[in-house]
mmCIF file of C-alpha atoms in Angstrom:
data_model
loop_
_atom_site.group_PDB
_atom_site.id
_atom_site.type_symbol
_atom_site.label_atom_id
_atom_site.label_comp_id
_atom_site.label_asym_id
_atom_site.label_seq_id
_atom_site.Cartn_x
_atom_site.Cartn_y
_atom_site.Cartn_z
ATOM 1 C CA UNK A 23 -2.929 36.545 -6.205
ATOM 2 C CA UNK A 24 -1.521 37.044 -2.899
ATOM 3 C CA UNK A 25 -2.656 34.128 -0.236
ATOM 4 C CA UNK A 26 -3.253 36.751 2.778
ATOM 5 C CA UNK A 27 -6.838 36.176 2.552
ATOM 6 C CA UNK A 28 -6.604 32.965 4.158
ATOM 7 C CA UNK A 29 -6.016 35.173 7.533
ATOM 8 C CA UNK A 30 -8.814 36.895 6.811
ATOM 9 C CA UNK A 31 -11.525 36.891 9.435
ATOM 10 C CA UNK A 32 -14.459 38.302 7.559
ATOM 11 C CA UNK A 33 -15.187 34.987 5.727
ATOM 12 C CA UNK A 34 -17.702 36.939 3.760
ATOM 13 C CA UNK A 35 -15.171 39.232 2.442
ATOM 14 C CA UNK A 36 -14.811 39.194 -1.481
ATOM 15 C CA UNK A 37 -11.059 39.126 -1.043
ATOM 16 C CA UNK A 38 -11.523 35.602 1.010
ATOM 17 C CA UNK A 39 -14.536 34.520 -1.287
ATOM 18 C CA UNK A 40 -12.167 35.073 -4.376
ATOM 19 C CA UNK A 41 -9.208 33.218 -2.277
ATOM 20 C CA UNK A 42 -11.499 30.323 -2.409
ATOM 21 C CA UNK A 43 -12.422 30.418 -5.476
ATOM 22 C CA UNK A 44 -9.000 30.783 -6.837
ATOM 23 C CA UNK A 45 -7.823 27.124 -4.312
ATOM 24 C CA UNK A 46 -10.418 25.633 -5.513
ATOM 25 C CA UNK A 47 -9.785 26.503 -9.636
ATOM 26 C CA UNK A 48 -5.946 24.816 -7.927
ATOM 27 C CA UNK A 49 -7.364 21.741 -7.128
ATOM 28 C CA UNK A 50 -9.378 21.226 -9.933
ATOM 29 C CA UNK A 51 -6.139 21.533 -11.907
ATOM 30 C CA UNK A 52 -3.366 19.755 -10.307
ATOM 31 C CA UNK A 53 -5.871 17.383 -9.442
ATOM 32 C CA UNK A 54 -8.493 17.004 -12.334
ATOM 33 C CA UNK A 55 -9.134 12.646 -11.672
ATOM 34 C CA UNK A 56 -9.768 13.704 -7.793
ATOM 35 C CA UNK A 57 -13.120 12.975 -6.656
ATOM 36 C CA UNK A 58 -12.338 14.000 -3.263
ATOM 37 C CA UNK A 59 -9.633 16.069 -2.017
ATOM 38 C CA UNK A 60 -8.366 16.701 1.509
ATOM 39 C CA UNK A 61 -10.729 19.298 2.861
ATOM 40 C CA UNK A 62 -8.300 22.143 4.588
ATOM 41 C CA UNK A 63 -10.715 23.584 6.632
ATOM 42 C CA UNK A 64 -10.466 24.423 10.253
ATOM 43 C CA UNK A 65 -12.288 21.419 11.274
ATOM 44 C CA UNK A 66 -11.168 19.163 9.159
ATOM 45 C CA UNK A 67 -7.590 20.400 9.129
ATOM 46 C CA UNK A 68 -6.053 17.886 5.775
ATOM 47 C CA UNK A 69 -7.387 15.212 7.567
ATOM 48 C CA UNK A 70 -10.147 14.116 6.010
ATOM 49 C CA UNK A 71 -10.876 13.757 2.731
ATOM 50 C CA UNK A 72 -14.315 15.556 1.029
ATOM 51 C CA UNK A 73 -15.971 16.211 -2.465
ATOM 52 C CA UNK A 74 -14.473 19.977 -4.063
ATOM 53 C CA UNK A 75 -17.847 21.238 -3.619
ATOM 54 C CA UNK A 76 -17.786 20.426 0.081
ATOM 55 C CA UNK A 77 -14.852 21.648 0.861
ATOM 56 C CA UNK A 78 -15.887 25.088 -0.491
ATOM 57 C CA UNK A 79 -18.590 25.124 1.245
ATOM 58 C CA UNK A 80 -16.301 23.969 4.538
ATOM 59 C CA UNK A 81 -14.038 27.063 3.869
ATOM 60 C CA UNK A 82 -16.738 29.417 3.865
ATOM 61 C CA UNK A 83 -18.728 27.875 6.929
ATOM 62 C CA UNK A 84 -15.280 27.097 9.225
ATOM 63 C CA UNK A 85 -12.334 29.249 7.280
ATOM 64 C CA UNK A 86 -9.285 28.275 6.312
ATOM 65 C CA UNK A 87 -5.959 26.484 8.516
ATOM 66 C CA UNK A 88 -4.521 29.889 8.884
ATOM 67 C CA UNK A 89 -1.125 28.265 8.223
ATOM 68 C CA UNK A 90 -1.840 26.805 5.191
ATOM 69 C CA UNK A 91 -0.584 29.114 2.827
ATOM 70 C CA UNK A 92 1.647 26.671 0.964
ATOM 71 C CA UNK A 93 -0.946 24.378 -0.259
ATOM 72 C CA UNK A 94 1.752 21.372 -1.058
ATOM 73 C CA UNK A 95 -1.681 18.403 0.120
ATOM 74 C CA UNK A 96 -2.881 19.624 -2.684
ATOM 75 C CA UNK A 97 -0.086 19.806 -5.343
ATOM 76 C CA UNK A 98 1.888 22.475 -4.755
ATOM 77 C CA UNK A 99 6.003 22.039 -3.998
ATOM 78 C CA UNK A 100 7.988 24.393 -2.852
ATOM 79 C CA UNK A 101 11.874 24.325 -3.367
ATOM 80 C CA UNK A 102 13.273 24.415 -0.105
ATOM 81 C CA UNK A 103 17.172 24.996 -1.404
ATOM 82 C CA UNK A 104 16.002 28.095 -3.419
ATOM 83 C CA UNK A 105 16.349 31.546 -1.176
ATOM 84 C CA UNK A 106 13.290 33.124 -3.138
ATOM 85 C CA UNK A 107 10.032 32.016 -1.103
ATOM 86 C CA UNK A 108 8.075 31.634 -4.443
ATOM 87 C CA UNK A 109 6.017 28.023 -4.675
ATOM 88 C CA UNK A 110 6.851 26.183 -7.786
ATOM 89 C CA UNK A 111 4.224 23.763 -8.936
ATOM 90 C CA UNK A 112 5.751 22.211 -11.964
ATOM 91 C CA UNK A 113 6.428 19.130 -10.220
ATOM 92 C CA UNK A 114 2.850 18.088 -8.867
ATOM 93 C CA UNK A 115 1.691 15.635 -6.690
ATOM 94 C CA UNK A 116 -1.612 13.694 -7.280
ATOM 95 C CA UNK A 117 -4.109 13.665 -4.582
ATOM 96 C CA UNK A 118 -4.914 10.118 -4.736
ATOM 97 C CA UNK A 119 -8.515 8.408 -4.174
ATOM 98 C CA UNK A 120 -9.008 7.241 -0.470
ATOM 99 C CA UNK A 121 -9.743 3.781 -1.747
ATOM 100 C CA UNK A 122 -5.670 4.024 -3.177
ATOM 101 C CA UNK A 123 -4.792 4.815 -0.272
ATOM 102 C CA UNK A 124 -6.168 2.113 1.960
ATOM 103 C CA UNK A 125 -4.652 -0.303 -0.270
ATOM 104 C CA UNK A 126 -1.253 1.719 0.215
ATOM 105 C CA UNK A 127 -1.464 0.882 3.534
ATOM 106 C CA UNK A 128 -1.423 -2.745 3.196
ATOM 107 C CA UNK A 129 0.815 -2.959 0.885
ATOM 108 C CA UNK A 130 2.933 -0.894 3.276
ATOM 109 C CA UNK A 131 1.726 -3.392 6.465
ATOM 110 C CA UNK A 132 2.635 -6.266 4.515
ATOM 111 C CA UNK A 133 5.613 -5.849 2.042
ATOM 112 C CA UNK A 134 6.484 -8.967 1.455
ATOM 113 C CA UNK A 135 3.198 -10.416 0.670
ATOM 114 C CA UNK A 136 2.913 -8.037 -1.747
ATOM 115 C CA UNK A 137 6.396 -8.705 -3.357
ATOM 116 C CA UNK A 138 5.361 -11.904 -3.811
ATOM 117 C CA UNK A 139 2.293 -11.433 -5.167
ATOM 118 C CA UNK A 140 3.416 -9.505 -7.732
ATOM 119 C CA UNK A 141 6.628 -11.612 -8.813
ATOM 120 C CA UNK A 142 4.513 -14.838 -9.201
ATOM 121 C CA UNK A 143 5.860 -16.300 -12.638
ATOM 122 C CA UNK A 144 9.091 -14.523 -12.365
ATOM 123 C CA UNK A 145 12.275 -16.692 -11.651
ATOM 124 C CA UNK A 146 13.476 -14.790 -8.497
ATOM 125 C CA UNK A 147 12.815 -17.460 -5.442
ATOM 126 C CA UNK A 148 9.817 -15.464 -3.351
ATOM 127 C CA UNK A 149 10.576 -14.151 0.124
ATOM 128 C CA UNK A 150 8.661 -16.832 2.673
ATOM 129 C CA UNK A 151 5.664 -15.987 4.176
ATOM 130 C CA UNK A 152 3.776 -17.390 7.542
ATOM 131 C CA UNK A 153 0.697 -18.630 6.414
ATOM 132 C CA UNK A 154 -1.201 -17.117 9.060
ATOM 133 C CA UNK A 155 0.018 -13.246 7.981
ATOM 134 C CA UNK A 156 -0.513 -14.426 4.367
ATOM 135 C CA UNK A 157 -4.193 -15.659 5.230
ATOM 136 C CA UNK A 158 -4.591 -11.688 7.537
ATOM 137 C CA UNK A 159 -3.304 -10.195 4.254
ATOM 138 C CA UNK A 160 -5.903 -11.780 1.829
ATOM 139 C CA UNK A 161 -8.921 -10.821 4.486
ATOM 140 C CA UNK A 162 -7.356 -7.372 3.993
ATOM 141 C CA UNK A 163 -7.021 -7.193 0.440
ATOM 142 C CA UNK A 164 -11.043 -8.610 -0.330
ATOM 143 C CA UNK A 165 -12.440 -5.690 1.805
ATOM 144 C CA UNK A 166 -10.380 -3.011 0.021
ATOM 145 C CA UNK A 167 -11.578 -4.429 -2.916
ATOM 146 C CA UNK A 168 -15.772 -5.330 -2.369
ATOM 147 C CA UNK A 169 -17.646 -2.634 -2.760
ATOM 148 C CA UNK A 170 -19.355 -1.086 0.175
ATOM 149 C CA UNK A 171 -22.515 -2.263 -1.525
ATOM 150 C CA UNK A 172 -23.515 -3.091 -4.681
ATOM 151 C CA UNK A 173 -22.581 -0.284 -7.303
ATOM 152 C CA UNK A 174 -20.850 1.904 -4.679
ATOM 153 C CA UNK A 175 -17.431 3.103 -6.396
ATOM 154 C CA UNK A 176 -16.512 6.035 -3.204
ATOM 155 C CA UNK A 177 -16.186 3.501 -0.323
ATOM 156 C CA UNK A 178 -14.743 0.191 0.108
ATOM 157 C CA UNK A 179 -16.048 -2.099 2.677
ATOM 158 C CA UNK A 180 -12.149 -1.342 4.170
ATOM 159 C CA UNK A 181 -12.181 2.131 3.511
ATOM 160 C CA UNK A 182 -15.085 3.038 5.054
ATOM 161 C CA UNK A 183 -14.516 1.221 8.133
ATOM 162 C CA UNK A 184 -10.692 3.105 8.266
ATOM 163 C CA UNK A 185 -12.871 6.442 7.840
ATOM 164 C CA UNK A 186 -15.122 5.870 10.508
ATOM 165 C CA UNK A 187 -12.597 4.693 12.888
ATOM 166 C CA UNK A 188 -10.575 7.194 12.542
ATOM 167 C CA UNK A 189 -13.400 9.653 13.141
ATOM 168 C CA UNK A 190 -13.916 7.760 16.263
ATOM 169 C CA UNK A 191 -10.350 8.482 17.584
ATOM 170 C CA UNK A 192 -10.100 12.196 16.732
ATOM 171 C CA UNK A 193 -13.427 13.318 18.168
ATOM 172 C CA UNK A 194 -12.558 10.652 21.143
ATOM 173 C CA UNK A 195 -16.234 8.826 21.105
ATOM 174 C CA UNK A 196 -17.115 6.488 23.160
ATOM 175 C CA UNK A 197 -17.544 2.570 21.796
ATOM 176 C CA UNK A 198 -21.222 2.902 22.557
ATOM 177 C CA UNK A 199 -21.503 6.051 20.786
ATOM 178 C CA UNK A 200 -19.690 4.362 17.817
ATOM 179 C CA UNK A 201 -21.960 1.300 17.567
ATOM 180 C CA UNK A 202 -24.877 3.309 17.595
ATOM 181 C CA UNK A 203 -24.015 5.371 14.630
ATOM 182 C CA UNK A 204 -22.684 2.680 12.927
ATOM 183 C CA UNK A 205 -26.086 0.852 13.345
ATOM 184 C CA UNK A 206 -28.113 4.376 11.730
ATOM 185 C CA UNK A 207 -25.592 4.655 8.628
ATOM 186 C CA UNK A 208 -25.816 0.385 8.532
ATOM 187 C CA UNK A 209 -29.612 1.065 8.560
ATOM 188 C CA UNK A 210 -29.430 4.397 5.985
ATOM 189 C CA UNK A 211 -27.413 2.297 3.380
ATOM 190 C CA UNK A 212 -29.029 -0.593 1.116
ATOM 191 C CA UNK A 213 -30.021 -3.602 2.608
ATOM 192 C CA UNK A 214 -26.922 -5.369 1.116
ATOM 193 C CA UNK A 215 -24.585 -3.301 2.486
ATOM 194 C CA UNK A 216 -21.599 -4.485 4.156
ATOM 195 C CA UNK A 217 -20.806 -2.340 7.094
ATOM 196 C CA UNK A 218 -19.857 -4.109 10.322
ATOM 197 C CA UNK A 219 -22.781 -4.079 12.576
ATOM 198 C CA UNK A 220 -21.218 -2.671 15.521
ATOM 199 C CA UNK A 221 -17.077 -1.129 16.623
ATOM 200 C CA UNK A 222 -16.538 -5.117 18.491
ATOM 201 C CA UNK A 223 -16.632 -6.231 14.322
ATOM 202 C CA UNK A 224 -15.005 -3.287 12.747
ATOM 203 C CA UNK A 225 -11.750 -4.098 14.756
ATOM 204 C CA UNK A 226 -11.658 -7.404 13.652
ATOM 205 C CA UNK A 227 -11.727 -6.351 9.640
ATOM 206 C CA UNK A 228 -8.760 -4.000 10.915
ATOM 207 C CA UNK A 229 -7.169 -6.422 12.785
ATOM 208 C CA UNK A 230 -4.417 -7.172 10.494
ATOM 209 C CA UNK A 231 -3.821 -3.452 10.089
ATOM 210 C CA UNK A 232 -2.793 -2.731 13.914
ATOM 211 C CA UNK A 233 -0.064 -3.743 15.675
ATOM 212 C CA UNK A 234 -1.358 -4.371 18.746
ATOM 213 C CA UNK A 235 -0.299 -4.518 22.462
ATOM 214 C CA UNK A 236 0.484 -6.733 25.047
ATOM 215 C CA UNK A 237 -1.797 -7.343 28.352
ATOM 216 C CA UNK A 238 0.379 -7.072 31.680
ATOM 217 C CA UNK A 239 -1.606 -7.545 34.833
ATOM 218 C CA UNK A 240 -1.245 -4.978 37.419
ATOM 219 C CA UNK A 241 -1.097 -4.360 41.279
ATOM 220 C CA UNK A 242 -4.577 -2.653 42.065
ATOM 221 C CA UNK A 243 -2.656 0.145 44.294
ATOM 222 C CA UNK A 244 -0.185 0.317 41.579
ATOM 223 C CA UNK A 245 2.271 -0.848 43.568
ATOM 224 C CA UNK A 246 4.055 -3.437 40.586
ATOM 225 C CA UNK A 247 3.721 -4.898 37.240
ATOM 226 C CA UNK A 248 2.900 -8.928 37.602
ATOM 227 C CA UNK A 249 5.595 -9.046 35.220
ATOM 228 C CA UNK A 250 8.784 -11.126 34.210
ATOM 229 C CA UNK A 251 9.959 -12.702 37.500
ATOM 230 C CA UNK A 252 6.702 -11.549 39.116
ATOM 231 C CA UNK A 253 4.108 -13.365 36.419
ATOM 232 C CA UNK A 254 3.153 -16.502 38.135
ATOM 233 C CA UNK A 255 2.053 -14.478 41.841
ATOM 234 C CA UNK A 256 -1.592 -14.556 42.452
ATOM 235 C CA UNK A 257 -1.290 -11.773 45.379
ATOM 236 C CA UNK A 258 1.352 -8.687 45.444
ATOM 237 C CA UNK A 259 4.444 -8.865 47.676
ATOM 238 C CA UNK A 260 4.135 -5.221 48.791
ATOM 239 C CA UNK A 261 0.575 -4.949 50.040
ATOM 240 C CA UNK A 262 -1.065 -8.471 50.044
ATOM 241 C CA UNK A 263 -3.808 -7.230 47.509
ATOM 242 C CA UNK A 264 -5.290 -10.175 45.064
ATOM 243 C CA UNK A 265 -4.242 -9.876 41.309
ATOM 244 C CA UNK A 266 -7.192 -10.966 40.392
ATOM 245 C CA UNK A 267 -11.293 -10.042 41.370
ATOM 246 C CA UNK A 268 -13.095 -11.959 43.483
ATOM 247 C CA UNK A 269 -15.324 -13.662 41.548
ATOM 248 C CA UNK A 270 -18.154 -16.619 42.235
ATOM 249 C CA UNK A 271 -16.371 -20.079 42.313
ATOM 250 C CA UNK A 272 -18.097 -21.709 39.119
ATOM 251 C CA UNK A 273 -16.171 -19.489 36.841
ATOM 252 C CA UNK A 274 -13.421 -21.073 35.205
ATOM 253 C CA UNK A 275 -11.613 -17.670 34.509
ATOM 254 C CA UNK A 276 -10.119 -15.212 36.408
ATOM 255 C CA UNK A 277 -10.835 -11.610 35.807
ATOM 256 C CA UNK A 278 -7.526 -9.358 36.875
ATOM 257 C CA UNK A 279 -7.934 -6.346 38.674
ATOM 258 C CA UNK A 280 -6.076 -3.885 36.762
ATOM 259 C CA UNK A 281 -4.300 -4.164 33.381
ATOM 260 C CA UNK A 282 -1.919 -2.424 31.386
ATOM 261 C CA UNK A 283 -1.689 -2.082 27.900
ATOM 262 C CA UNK A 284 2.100 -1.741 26.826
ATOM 263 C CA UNK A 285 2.283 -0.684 23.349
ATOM 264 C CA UNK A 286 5.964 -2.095 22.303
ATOM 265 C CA UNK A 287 7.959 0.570 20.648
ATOM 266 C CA UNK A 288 10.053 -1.537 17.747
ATOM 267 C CA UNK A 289 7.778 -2.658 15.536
ATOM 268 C CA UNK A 290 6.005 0.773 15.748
ATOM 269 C CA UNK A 291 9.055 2.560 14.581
ATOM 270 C CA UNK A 292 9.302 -0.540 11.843
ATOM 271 C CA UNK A 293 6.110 0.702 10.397
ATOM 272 C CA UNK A 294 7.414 4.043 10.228
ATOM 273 C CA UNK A 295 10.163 2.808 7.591
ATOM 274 C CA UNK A 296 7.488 0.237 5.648
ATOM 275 C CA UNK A 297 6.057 3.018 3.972
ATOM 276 C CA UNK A 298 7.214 5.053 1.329
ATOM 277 C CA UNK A 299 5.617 8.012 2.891
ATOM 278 C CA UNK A 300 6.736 7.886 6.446
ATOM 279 C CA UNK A 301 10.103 6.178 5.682
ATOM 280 C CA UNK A 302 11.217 9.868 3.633
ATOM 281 C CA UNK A 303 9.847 11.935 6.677
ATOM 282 C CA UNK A 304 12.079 9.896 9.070
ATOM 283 C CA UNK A 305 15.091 10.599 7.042
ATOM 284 C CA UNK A 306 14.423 14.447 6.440
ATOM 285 C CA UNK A 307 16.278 15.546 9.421
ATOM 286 C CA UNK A 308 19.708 14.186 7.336
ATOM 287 C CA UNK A 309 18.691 14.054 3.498
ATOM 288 C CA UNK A 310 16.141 17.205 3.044
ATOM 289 C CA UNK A 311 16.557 19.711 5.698
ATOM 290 C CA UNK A 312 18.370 23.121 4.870
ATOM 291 C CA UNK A 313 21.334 24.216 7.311
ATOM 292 C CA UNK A 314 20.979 27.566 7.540
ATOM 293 C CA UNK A 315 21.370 28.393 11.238
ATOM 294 C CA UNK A 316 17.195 28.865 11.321
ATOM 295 C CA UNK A 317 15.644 26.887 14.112
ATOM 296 C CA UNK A 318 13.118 24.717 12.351
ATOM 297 C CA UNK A 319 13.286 21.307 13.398
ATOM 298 C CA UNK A 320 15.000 20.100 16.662
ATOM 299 C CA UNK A 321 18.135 19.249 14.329
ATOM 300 C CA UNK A 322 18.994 22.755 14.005
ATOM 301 C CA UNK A 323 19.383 22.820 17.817
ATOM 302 C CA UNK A 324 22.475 22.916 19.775
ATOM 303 C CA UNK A 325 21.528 19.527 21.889
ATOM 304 C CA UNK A 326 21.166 17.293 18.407
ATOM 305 C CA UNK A 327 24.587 18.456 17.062
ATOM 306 C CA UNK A 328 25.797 17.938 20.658
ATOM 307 C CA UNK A 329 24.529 14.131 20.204
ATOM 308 C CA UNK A 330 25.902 13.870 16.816
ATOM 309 C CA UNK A 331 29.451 14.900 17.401
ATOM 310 C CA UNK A 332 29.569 12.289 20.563
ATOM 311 C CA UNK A 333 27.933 9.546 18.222
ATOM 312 C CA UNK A 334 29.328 10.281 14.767
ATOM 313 C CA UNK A 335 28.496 6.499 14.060
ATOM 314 C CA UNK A 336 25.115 6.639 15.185
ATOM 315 C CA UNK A 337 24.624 9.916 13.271
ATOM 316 C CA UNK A 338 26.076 8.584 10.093
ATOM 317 C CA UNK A 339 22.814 6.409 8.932
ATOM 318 C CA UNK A 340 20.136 8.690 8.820
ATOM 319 C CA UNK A 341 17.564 5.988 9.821
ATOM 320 C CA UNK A 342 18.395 5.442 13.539
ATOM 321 C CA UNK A 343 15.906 7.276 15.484
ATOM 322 C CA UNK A 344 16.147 9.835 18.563
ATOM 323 C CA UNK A 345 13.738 9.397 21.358
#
């Protein structure tokens, strides 16, 4: 069946009613241990993850990512040598459960814990470990594995938390907003649930997950960073304004005017290459893309090749990153 129903705009079409139906009889197939799938809606746009009957329901109510014709989230591969255009799906993907996932992720955050972990009783000599990452991992690890509350098998205390936080960031809601949802869905669920009580405690369980930022005081009028040489002045040099508020003399602390959060960029592109996932998308450019003089990635452009033939050593390793 051709897939130009998804373009459709007459969601009560038969011809886009049968397209459903016919992604949906996909999914059940390629994936038939899913409980949940990634829900390709408009709205939710592969990004978050819902029952098969819900996401149905989503593609009737909010239609389909018009560019979504290729459904590879959901098992289908496409060979990207071949000149015909035809998917292939004999080599399928599993949609894993969101609970897998999470756990992915720390493995992925912390390798060599993991490494360890599972080589205990073999005779290779374990990789050291700082006993304060070690003690962030094992935090990690018992809320992906306690149940959200008793006899709940969809949600981990760590999943669920990842869920809702990342809700938080996409539809940009405010911390108040946050905590008082949180508190109704804490209240809706069991008595015994687990659910952080408010978005102050639900950073801490992710805590070991992020990789954080560094606090650098700044000039109120933006005039300099009280940085480096500049770390120990309590007033700026280039218009005499205090660092810090002024404040009632019984505090003990000193509150700073301004403050920047620098996010540093190395261990961020680090991440990139501790997971399996993200590590083969940063090498695509050299190991998976098709040369064909098409314009498809900023590879195929005349600046890259520019930059390759002036660093041919640089080039060579398909790991070293452009910014």
């Amino acid at each position: 069946m051709s897939r130009r129903w998804i373009q459709n705009p007459n969601r009560c079409a038969d011809e886009y009613l049968d397209g459903i139906e016919e992604f949906i009889e996909f999914a059940r197939r390629h994936n038939p241990s899913a409980t949940r799938i990634r829900c390709p809606c408009r709205r939710c746009n592969n990004t978050f993850w819902e029952t098969i009957e819900n996401v149905g329901f989503h593609l009737v109510r909010n239609g389909m990512i018009e560019t979504y014709s290729i459904w590879n989230l959901h098992g289908e591969q496409v060979d990207h040598a071949s000149s015909s255009n035809a998917p292939r799906v004999d080599n399928v993907e599993l949609i894993v459960d969101p609970n897998d996932q999470v756990m992915g992720i720390i493995q992925d955050a912390f390798p060599f814990a993991s490494t360890n972990i599972n080589q205990e009783g073999e005779d290779d000599v374990p990789t050291p470990i700082d006993s304060a990452e070690f003690e962030q991992y094992e935090k990690l690890l018992k809320n992906a594995n306690q149940e959200l509350y008793p006899g709940c098998k969809s949600f981990s205390v760590l999943t669920a938390i990842v869920e809702l936080m990342h809700g938080k960031i996409k539809y940009r809601m405010s911390n108040l907003c946050f905590d008082y949802f949180l508190g109704v869905f804490k209240r809706m669920l069991p008595t015994d649930n687990c659910l952080p009580k408010d978005h102050k405690h639900a950073q801490k369980v992710l805590h070991g997950l992020g990789l954080g930022y560094e606090k650098i005081h700044a000039c109120k009028n933006n005039c300099m960073l009280f940085y480096k040489e500049h770390e120990t002045l309590d007033t700026c040099p280039i218009c005499n304004e205090s660092r810090f508020k002024m404040t009632s003399q019984n505090r003990t602390t000193k509150i700073p005017q301004k403050v920047m959060r620098y996010l540093p960029l190395k261990p961020r592109l680090q991440r990139l290459y501790m997971s399996t996932h993200t590590a083969t998308d940063m090498r695509w450019h050299k190991e998976k893309r098709v040369d064909d003089d098409v314009m498809r990635h900023p590879a195929d452009g005349e600046a890259w090749k520019e930059f390759d033939r002036t660093f041919p050593e640089f080039a060579a390793d398909p790991r070293n990153v452009r910014l």
